[in-house]
Amino acid sequence: MNVKLRAALRMEMDAFDRIVQFYQYDFSEIEDGDVEKDGRFHYIDVSRYWTGTDFRPYFILVNDQIAGFAVVREESKSPPKWWMEEFFVMRKYRRYGTGRHAAMCLFDMFPGEWEVWQSPNNKVARAFWRSVIGAYTNKNFEDSTHEIHGWTGTLQRFRSG
Ligand SMILES: CC(C)(COP(=O)(O)OP(=O)(O)OC[C@H]1O[C@@H](n2cnc3c(N)ncnc32)[C@H](O)[C@@H]1OP(=O)(O)O)[C@@H](O)C(=O)NCCC(=O)NCCS
């Protein structure tokens, strides 16, 4: 498996949005989401990834095929602080280390303080991030509960680079 990241361009917004639909579909089971009358999920507005300056959207590629996406948000320039906004690996590519490889590439690409948060019901994501960040930092990371929009989830904090 050859896992790579490629910056998603504004002209690729529609393609990005389609993959984000699959992500929201997965989340609908975990967070009880629904599609609207047009048959689409509208929880995530991808256009802000290109209208705002603080987002870094990427396609995750496996053997040059789109296999997922990631969005990193710059929380602060000085000191550099990064937030994993969204992260998704398509089902076919899961459990082969795709997510691990892509996440570690992002940590290397954006050195500084990092925060990654998982919603309370997302057990798989929690296991994934603890495993990946644990390996990346040699277990040198903080793991705590943290509330966002009234949801008490799990937050990992660590330093990269
Ligand atoms: C979470 C997700 C990104 C994992 O991607 P992946 O490519 O399958 O992950 P990897 O194969 O790199 O797994 C790395 C490690 O994470 C853990 N892990 C991954 N999936 C797991 C699962 N289903 N159950 C338990 N642990 C899991 C394991 O420790 C795994 O190492 P191992 O395979 O050697 O045991 C993917 O399942 C996904 O996109 N889920 C839906 C979206 C989502 O929840 N995103 C995260 C938002 S915070």
Coordinates of C-alpha atoms and ligand atoms in Angstrom, one line a residue, residues 23 26-27 87-89 93-100 117-118 122 124-125 127-129 131-132, ligand 1:
Y23 CA -17.8 10.4 6.3
D26 CA -20.5 6.8 8.8
F27 CA -21.1 9.4 11.5
F87 CA -10.2 12.6 9.3
F88 CA -11.6 9.7 7.3
V89 CA -10.5 6.5 5.6
Y93 CA -8.8 0.9 2.9
R94 CA -9.3 0.4 6.7
R95 CA -7.2 -1.7 9.0
Y96 CA -4.2 -1.7 6.6
G97 CA -2.4 1.2 8.4
T98 CA -3.7 3.8 5.9
G99 CA -5.0 6.1 8.7
R100 CA -1.8 5.6 10.7
W117 CA -10.7 15.2 19.7
Q118 CA -13.1 12.2 19.4
N122 CA -16.7 7.0 18.5
V124 CA -13.0 3.1 17.0
A125 CA -11.7 6.7 16.6
A127 CA -8.7 3.4 19.8
F128 CA -7.2 4.6 16.6
W129 CA -5.9 8.0 17.8
S131 CA -2.7 3.9 19.1
V132 CA -1.3 6.3 16.5
Ligands
LIG1 C1 -10.7 5.7 12.5 C2 -10.2 5.4 11.1 C3 -9.6 6.7 10.5 C4 -9.0 4.4 11.2 O1 -8.4 4.2 9.9 P1 -7.6 2.9 9.5 O2 -6.9 3.2 8.2 O3 -8.5 1.7 9.5 O4 -6.6 2.8 10.7 P2 -5.2 1.9 10.8 O5 -5.4 0.7 10.0 O6 -4.1 2.9 10.5 O7 -5.2 1.5 12.3 C5 -4.2 2.0 13.2 C6 -4.5 1.4 14.6 O8 -5.7 2.0 15.1 C7 -6.5 1.1 15.9 N1 -7.8 0.8 15.2 C8 -8.1 1.1 13.9 N2 -9.3 0.7 13.6 C9 -9.8 0.1 14.7 C10 -11.0 -0.6 15.0 N3 -12.0 -0.8 14.2 N4 -11.1 -1.2 16.3 C11 -10.1 -1.1 17.2 N5 -8.9 -0.4 16.9 C12 -8.8 0.1 15.7 C13 -5.6 -0.2 15.9 O9 -4.8 -0.1 17.1 C14 -4.8 -0.1 14.6 O10 -3.6 -0.8 14.7 P3 -3.6 -2.4 14.3 O11 -4.4 -2.5 13.0 O12 -2.2 -2.7 14.1 O13 -4.3 -3.0 15.4 C15 -11.3 4.8 10.2 O14 -11.9 3.7 10.8 C16 -12.4 5.8 9.8 O15 -12.3 6.6 8.9 N6 -13.5 5.8 10.6 C17 -14.7 6.7 10.4 C18 -14.4 8.2 10.5 C19 -13.8 8.5 11.9 O16 -14.3 8.1 12.9 N7 -12.8 9.4 11.9 C20 -12.1 9.9 13.1 C21 -12.7 11.1 13.6 S1 -12.0 11.6 15.1

